[in-house]
Short mmCIF file of C-alpha atoms in Angstrom, two decimals:
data_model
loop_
_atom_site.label_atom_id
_atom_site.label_comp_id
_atom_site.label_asym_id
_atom_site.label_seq_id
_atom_site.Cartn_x
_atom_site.Cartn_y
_atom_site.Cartn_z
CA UNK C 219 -38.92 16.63 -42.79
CA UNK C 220 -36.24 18.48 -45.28
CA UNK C 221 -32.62 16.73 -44.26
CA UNK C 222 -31.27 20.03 -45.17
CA UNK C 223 -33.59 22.62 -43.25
CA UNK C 224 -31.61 23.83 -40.53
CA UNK C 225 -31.85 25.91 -37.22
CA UNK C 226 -29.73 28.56 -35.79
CA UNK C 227 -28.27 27.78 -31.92
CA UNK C 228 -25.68 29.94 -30.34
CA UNK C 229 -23.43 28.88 -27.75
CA UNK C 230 -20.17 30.62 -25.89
CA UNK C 231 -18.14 29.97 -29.99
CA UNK C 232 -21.03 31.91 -31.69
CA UNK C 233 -24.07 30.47 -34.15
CA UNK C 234 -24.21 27.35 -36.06
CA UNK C 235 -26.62 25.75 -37.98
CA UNK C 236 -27.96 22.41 -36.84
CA UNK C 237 -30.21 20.12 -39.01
CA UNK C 238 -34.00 20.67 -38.02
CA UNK C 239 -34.66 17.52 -37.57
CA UNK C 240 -32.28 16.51 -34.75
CA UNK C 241 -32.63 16.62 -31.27
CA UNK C 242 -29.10 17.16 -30.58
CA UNK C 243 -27.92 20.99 -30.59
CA UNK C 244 -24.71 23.23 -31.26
CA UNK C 245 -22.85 21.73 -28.00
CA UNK C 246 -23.34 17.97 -29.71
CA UNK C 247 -22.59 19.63 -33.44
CA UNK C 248 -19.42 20.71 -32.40
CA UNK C 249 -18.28 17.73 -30.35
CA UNK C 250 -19.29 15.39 -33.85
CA UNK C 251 -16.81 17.60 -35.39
CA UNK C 252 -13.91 18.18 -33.00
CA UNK C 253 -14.14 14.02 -32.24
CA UNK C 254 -13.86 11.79 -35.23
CA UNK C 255 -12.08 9.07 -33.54
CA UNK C 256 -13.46 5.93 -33.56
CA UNK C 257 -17.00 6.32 -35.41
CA UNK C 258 -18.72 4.92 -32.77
CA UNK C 259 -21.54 7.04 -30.72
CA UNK C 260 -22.46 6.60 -27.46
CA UNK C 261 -25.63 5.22 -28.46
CA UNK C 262 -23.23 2.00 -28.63
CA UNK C 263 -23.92 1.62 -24.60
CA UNK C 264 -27.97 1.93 -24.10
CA UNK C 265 -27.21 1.59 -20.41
CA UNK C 266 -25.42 4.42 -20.75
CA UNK C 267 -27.85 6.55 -22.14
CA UNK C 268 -30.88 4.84 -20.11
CA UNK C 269 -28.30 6.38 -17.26
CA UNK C 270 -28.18 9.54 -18.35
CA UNK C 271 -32.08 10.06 -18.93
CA UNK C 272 -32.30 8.91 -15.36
CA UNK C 273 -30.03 11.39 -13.69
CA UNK C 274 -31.61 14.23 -15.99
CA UNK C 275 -35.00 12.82 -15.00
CA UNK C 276 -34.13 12.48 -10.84
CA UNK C 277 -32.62 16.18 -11.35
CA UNK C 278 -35.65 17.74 -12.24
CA UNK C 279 -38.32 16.28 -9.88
CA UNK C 280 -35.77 17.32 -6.97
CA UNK C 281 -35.77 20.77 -8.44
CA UNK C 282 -39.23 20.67 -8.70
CA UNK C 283 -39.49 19.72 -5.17
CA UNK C 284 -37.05 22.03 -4.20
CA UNK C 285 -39.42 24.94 -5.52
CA UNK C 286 -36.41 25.47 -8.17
CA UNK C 287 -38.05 23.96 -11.66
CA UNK C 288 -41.93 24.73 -12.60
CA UNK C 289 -44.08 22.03 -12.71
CA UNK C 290 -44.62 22.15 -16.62
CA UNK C 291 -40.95 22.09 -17.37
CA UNK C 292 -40.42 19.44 -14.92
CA UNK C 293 -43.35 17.49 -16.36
CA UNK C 294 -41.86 17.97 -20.06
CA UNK C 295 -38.58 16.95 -18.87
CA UNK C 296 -39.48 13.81 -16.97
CA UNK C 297 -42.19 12.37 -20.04
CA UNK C 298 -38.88 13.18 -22.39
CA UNK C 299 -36.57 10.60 -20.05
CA UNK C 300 -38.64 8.21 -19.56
CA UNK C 301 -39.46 8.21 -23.62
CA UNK C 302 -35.37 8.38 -23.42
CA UNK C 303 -35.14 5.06 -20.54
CA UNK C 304 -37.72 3.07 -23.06
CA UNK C 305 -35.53 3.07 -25.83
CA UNK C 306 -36.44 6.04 -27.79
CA UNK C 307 -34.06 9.09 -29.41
CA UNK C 308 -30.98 6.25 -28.59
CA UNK C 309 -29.71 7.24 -32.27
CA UNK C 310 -29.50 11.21 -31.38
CA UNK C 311 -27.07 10.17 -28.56
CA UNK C 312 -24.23 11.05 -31.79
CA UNK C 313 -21.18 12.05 -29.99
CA UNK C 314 -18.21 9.33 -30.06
CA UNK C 315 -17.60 7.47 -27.47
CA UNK C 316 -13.71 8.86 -26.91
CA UNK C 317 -13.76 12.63 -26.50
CA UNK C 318 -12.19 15.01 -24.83
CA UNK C 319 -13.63 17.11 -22.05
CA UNK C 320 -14.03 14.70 -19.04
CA UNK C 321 -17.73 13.84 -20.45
CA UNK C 322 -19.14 17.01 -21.23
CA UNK C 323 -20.07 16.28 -24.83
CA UNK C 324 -21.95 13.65 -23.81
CA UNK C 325 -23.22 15.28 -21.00
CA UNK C 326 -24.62 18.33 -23.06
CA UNK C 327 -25.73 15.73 -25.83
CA UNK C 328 -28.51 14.13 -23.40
CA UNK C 329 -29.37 18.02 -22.49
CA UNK C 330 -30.06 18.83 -25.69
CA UNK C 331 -31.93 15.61 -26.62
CA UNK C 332 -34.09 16.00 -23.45
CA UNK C 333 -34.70 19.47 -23.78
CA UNK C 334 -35.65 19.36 -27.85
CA UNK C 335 -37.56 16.63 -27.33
CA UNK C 336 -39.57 18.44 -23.83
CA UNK C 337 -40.41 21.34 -26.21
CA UNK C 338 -41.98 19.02 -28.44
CA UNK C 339 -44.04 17.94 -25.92
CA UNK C 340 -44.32 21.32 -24.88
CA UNK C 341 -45.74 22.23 -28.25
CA UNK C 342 -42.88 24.08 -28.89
CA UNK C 343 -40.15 23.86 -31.82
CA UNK C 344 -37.23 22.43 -30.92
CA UNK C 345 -34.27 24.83 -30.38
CA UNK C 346 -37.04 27.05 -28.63
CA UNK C 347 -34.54 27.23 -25.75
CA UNK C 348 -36.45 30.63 -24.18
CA UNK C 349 -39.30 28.25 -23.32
CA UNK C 350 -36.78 25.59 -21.98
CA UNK C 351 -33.18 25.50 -22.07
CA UNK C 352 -30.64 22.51 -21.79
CA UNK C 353 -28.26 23.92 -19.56
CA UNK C 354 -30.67 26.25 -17.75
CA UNK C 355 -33.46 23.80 -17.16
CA UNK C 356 -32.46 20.16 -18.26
CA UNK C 357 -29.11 20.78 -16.42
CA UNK C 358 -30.27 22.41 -13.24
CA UNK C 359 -27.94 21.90 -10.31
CA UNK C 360 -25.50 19.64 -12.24
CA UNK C 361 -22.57 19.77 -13.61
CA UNK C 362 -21.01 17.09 -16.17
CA UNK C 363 -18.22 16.17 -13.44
CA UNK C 364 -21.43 14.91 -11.03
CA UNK C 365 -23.42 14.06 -13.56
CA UNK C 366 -21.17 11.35 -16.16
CA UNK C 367 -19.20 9.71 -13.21
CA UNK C 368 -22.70 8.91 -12.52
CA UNK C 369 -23.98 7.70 -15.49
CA UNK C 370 -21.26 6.09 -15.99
CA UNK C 371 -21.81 3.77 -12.44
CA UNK C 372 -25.30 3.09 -13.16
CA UNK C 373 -24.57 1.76 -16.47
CA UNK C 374 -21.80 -0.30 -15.22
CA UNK C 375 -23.74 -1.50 -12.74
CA UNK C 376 -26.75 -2.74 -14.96
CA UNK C 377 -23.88 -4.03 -17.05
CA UNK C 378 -22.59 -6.45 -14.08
CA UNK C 379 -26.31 -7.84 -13.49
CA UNK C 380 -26.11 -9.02 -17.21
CA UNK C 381 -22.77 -10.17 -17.04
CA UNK C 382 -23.54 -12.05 -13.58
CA UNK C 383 -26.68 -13.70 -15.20
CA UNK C 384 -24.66 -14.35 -18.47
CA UNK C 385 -21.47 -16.25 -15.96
CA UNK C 386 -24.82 -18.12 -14.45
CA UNK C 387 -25.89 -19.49 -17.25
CA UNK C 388 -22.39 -20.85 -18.49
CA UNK C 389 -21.92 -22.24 -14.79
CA UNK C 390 -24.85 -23.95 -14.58
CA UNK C 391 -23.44 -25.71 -18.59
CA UNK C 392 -20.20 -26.46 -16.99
CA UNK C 393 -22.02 -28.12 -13.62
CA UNK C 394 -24.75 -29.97 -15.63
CA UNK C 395 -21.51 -31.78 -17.66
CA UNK C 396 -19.43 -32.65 -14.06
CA UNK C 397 -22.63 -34.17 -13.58
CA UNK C 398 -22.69 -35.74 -16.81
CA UNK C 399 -18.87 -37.15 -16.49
CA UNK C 400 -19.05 -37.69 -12.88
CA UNK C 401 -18.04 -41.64 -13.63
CA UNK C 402 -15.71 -41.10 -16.44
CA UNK C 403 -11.91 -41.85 -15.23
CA UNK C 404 -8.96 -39.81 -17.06
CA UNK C 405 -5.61 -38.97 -16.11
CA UNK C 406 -5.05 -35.49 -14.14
CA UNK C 407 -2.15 -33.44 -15.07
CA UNK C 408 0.39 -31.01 -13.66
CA UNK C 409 3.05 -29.25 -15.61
CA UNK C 410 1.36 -31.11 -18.82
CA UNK C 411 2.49 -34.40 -17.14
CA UNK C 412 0.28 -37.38 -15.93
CA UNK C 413 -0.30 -36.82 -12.71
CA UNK C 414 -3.08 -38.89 -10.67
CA UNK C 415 -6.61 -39.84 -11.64
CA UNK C 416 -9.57 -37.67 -11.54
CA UNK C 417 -12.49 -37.70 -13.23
CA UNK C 418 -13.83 -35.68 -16.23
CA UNK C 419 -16.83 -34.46 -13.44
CA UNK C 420 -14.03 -33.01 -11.05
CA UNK C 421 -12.11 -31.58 -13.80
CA UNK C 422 -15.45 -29.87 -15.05
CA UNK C 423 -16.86 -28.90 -12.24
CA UNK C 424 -13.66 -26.94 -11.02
CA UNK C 425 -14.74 -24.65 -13.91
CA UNK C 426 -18.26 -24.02 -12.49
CA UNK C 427 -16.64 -23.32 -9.07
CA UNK C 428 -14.56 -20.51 -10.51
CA UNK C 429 -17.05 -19.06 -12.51
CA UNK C 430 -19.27 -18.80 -9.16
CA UNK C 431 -16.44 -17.60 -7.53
CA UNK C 432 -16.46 -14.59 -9.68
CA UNK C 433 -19.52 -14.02 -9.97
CA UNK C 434 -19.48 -13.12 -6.22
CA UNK C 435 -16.15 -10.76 -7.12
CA UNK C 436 -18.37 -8.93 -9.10
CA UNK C 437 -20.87 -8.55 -6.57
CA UNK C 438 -18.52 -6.96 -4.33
CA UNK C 439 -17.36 -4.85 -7.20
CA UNK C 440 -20.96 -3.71 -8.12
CA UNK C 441 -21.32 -2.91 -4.56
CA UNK C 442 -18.48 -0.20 -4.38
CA UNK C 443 -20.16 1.86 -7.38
CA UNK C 444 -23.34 2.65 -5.84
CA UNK C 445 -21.68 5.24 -3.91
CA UNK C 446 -22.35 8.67 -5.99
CA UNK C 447 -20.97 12.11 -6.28
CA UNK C 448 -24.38 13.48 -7.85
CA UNK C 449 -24.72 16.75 -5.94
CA UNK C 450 -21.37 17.62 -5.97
CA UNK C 451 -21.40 19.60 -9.28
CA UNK C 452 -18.14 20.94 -10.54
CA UNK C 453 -15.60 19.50 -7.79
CA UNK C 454 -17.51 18.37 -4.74
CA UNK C 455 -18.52 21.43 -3.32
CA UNK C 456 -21.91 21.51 -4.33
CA UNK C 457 -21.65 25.31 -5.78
CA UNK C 458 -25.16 26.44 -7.59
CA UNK C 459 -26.92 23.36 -6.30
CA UNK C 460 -29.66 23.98 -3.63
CA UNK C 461 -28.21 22.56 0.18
CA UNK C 462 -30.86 19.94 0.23
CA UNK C 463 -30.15 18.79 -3.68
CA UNK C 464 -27.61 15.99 -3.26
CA UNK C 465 -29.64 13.33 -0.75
CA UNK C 466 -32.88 14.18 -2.10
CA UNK C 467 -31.77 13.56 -5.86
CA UNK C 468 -30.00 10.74 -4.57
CA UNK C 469 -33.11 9.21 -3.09
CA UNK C 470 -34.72 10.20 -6.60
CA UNK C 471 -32.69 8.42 -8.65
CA UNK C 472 -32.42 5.16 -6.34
CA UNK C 473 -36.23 5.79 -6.69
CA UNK C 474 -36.09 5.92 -10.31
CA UNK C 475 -33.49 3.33 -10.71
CA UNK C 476 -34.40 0.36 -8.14
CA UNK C 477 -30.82 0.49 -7.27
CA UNK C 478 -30.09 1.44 -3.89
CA UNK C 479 -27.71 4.49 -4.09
CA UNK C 480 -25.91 6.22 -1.59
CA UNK C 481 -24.18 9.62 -1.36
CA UNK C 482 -20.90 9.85 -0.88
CA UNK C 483 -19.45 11.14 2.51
CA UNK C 484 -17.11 13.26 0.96
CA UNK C 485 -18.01 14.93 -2.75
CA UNK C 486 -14.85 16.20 -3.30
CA UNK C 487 -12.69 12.82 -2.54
CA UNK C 488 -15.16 11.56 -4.84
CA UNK C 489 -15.69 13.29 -7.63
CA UNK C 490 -12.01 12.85 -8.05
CA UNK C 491 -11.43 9.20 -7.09
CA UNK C 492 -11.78 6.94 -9.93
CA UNK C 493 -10.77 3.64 -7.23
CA UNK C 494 -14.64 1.93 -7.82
CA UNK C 495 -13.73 1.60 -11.86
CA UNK C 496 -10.16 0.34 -11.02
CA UNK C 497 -11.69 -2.31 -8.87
CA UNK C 498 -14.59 -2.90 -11.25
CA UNK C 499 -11.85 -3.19 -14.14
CA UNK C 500 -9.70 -5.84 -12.33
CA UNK C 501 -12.50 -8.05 -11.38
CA UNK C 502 -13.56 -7.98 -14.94
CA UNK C 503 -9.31 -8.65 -15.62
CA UNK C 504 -9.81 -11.62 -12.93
CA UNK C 505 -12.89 -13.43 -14.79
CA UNK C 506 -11.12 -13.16 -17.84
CA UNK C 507 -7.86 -14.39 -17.10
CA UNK C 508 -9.58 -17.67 -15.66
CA UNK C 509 -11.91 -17.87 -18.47
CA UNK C 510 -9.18 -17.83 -20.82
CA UNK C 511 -7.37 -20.23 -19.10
CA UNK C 512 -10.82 -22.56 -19.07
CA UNK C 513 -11.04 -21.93 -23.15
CA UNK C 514 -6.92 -23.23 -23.31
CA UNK C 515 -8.14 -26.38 -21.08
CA UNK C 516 -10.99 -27.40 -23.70
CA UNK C 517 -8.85 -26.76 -26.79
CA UNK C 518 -6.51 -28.77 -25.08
CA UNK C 519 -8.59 -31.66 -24.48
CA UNK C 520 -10.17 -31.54 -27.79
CA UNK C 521 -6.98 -31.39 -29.33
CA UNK C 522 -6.26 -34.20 -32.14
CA UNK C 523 -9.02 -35.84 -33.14
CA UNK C 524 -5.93 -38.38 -33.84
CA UNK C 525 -2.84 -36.97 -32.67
CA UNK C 526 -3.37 -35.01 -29.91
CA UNK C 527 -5.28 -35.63 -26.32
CA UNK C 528 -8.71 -36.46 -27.96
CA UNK C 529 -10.22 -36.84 -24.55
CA UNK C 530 -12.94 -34.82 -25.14
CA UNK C 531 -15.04 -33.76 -28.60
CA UNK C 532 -16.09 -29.82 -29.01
CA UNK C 533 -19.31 -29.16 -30.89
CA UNK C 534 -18.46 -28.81 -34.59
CA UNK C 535 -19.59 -25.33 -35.09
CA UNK C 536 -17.99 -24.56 -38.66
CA UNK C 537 -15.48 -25.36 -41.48
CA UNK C 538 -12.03 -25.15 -39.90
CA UNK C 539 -9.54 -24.77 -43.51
CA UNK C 540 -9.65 -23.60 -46.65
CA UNK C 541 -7.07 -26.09 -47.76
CA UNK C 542 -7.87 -28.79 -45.58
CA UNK C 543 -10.39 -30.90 -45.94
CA UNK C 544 -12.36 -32.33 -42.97
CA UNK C 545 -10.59 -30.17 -40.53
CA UNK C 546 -12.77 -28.86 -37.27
CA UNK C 547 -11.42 -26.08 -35.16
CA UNK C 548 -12.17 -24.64 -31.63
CA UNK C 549 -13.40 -21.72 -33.10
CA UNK C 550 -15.95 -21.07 -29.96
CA UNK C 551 -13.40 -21.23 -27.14
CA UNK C 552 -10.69 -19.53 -29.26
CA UNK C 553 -12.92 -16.41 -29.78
CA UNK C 554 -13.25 -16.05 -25.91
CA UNK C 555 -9.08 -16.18 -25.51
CA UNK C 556 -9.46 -13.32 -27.61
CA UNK C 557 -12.07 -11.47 -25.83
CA UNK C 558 -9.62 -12.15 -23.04
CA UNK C 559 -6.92 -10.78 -24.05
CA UNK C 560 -8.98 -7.33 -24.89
CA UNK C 561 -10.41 -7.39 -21.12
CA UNK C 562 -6.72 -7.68 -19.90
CA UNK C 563 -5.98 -4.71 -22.55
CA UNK C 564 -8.75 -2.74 -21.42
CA UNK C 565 -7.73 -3.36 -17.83
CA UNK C 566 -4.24 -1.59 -18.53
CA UNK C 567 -6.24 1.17 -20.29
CA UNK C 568 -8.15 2.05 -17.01
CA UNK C 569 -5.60 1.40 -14.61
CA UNK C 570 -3.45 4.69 -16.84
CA UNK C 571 -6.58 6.75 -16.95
CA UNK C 572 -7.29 6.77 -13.14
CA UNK C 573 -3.80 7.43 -12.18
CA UNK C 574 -3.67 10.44 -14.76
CA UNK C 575 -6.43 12.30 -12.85
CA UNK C 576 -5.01 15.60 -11.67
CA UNK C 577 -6.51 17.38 -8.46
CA UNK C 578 -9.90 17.86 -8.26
CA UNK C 579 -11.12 15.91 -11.47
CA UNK C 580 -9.72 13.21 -13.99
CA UNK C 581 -10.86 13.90 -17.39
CA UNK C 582 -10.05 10.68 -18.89
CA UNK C 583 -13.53 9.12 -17.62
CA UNK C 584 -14.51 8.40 -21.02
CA UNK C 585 -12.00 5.93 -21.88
CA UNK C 586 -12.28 4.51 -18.65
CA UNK C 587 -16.06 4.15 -19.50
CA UNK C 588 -15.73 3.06 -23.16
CA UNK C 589 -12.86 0.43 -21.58
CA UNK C 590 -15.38 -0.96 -19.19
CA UNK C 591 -18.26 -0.86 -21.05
CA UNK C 592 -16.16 -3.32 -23.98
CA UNK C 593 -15.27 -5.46 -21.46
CA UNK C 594 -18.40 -5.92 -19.46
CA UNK C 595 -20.60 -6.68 -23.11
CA UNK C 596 -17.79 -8.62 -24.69
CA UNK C 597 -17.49 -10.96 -21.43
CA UNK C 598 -21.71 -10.95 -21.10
CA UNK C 599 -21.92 -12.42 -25.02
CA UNK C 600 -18.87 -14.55 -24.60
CA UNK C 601 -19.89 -16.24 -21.68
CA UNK C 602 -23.20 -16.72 -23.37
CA UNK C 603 -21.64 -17.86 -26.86
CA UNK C 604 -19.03 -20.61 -24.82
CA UNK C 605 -22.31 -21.75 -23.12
CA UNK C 606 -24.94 -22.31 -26.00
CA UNK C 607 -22.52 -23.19 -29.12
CA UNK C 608 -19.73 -25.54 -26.95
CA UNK C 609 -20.33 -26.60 -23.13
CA UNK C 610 -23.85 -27.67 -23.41
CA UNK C 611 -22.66 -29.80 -26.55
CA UNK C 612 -19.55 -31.17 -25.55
CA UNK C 613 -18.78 -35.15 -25.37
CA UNK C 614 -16.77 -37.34 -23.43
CA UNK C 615 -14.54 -39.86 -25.39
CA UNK C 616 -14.90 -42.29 -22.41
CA UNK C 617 -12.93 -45.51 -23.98
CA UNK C 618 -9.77 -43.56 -24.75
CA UNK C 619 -9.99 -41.64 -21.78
CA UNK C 620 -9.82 -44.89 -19.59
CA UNK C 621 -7.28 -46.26 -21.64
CA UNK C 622 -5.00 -43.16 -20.89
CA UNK C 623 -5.32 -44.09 -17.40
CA UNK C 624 -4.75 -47.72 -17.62
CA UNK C 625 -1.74 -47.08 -19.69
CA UNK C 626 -0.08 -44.11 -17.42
CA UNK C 627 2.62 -44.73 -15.67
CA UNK C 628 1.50 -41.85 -13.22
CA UNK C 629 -1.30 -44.75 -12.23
CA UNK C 630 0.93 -46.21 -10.13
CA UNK C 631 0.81 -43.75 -7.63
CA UNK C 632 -2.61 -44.59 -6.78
CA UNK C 633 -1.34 -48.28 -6.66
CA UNK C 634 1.87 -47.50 -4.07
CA UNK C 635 -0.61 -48.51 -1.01
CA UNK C 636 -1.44 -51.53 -2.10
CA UNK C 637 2.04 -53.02 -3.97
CA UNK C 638 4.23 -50.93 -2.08
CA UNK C 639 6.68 -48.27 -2.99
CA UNK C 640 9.75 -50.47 -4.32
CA UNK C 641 7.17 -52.56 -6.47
CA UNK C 642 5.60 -49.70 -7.52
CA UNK C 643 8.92 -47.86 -8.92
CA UNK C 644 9.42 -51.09 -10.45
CA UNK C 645 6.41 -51.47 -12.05
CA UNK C 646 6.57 -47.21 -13.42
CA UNK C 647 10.31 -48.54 -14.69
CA UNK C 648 9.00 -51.45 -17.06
CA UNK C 649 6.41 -49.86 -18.06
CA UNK C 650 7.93 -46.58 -19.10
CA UNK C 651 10.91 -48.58 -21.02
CA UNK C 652 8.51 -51.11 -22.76
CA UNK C 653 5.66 -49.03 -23.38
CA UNK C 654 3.51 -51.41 -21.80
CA UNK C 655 0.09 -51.17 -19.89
CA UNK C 656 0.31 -50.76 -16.32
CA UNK C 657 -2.58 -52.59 -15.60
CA UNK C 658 -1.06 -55.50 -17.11
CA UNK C 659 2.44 -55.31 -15.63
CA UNK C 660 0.79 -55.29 -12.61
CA UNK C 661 -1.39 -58.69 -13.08
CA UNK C 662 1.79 -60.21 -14.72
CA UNK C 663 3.66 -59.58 -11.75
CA UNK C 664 1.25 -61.03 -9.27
CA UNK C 665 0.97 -58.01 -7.64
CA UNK C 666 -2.47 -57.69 -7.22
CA UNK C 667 -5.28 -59.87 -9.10
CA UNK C 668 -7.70 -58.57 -11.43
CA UNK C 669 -10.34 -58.14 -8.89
CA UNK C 670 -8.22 -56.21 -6.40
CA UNK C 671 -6.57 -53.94 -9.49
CA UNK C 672 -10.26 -53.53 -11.05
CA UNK C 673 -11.71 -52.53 -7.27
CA UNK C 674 -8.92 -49.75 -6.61
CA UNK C 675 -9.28 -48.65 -10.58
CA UNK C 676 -12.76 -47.57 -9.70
CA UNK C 677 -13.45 -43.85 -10.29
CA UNK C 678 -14.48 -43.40 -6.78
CA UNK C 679 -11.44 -45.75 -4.70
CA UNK C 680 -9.06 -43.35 -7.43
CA UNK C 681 -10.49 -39.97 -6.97
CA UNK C 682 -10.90 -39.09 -2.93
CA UNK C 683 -9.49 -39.87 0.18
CA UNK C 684 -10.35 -43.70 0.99
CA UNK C 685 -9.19 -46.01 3.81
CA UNK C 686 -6.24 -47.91 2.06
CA UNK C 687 -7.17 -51.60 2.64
CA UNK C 688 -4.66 -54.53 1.51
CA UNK C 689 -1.72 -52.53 2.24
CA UNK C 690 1.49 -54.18 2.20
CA UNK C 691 3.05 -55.72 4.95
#
């Protein structure tokens, strides 16, 4: 088709042209002008869009069943979603993802998509709008302030099932190495001083418990945004929308969806409330923050090779300098810090939005949405990245590690049972002013023979509770 045909569409401005061969109308036209901000459509989020054909889709069958919508239009409009939910028309979904408007640009983008693409399958042109209109038809008994909070839960919530699956897969890497370094002995650390012994297992496998941890979080989270305003149209009253509209197009789109929906108990509290995606956004704040801390704990215990802890070896993924040669960095964990720190940005972002709300609507949803959104994806593909290209490959630098511990003086803690507390002080003293081992301070002082000092140096007397045998009289 001719780029530069064009069709004439009117709206409450007056006519504009619109290229023939999109399925976007004059609404969308004017939103790509009046929103050049970031470049980036919509189309960005397919859950988001999936979302929307669903909600357009759920509207009309409950109009249709509400003897509202004829069954050829409804027919028209539900093949065009479910073309939309497959993947098709994603690129016509133009306008940018920060607008003005509280939605409605993107809400009258998927109307006009739906409704161009209906007539097609009508066997009418698009922009035939007498035969089937965006607002009149695709739009029936919605508003944008019903229908984008909604769209914007669904999408979040098949968002969180990735993410949750994504978190599963890198806490299943961290478990499978606690396994791996269940025997290997290393010093623990608090305040970046030697502590007591632990092993590398424990140490890994307290990442795997956090990560589950979350993951649950987020369940709770997800739970709180299946509640829905759709129904409520412009502020929760339910004005233009059949009585019976709200529970059956609820039941629809649960239908539609295979998520179990629910409506609201009051649509004006809710269509105003933005509390689910400030919960949402600091559970996604809450697995970042201990994510990031996880990716400083690796870097940390990868740091050297020579002159730092060594304890552990990272995958070597690429190049580290331009200038120096041979030099490996923890480019894998350092790119999920950074993800990090966007989350906790993106957290402050939605936190301001909600509280701006005024009355009966807040009409900064969309950087709310285009906030969560970034941090759900960027989270999902880190979480995947730090699992593939650094847990799974990660090593254990077992000899150094067990020297560390032999030559702490923080070992002698675990040895105060057995030599007592006044030995043991004396012990942490000589070593700590000769440099020396320990271990062998220990044996030289006839404190405990070889046997003895190599039984309580086993990973498992130095790493639980255990009856304290030998103890001094």
């Amino acid at each position: 088709m001719d780029a530069h045909r064009t069709r004439l569409e009117h709206d409450l401005l007056g006519d504009r042209a619109v290229p023939d061969d999109a399925y976007y109308g004059v609404h969308t036209l004017r939103a790509l002008e009046n929103f050049p901000i970031t470049g980036t459509p919509i189309s960005i989020y397919p859950a988001l869009v999936r979302a929307l054909a669903c909600i357009k889709q759920a509207a009309a069958m409950a109009n249709n069943e509400l003897g509202l919508l004829d069954d050829e239009r409804t027919r028209s409009i539900v093949r065009a979603c479910e073309e939309v939910r497959d993947g098709r028309l994603h690129d016509q979904f133009v306008v940018d993802v920060i607008q003005g408007g509280a939605g409605t640009s993107t809400n009258m983008n998927a109307n006009e998509v739906i409704c161009n693409r209906a007539l097609e399958l009508m066997g009418r042109a698009r922009g035939d709008y007498a035969a089937l209109h965006p607002i009149e038809h695709v739009n029936m008994s919605q508003s944008t302030n019903d229908v984008y909070p909604t769209a914007l839960k669904l999408a979040a919530w098949f968002g969180i099932a990735g993410l949750i699956d994504a978190m599963e897969t890198l806490r299943r890497a961290f478990a499978d190495k606690a396994l791996e370094f269940a025997d290997v002995l290393k010093m623990g650390r608090t305040q970046l001083q030697d502590a007591v012994p632990m092993t590398l297992g424990q140490e890994f496998s307290t990442y795997a418990t956090m990560l589950g941890e979350d993951q649950q979080r987020l369940r709770e989270a997800g739970d709180l945004i299946r509640e829905i305003n759709l129904g409520a149209t412009a502020i929760g009253t339910g004005i233009t929308a059949h009585p019976d509209y709200a529970p059956l197009v609820c039941r629809r789109l649960s239908e539609i969806t295979g998520v179990q929906l629910m409506t609201a108990p009051d649509l004006i509290e809710a269509t105003q409330d933005c509390g689910a995606f400030v919960q949402l956004s600091g559970v996604l704040k809450r697995v970042a923050v201990k994510l990031s801390k996880t990716c400083s704990d690796l870097r940390l215990l990868s740091s050297g090779p020579r002159a730092g802890l060594n304890e552990i070896d990272l995958p070597a993924m690429q190049a580290g300098s331009s200038i120096m040669p041979g030099k490996v960095n923890p480019v894998i964990p350092e790119v999920v810090n950074q993800i990090a720190y966007e989350v906790i940005g993106n957290d402050v972002t939605v936190t301001y939005a909600a509280e701006a709300g005024q009355l009966q609507l807040n009409a900064f949803e969309p950087i709310i949405a285009h906030s969560l959104f970034k941090s759900i994806t960027h989270l999902r593909n880190g979480c995947l990245t730090l699992a593939e290209r650094c847990v799974r490959g990660i090593t254990a630098n077992r000899e150094r590690l067990r020297a560390m511990v032999e030559n702490s003086i923080g070992i002698v803690t675990a040895l105060n049972p057995y030599i007592g507390y006044a030995n043991a002080t004396a012990v942490a003293a000589e070593a700590h002013a000769t440099g020396g081992s320990v271990y062998r301070i220990v044996l030289e002082r006839g404190l405990m023979s070889r046997e003895e000092l190599d039984r309580v140096m086993r990973p498992e007397e130095l790493t639980r509770p255990q009856p304290i045998r030998d103890r001094p009289k």
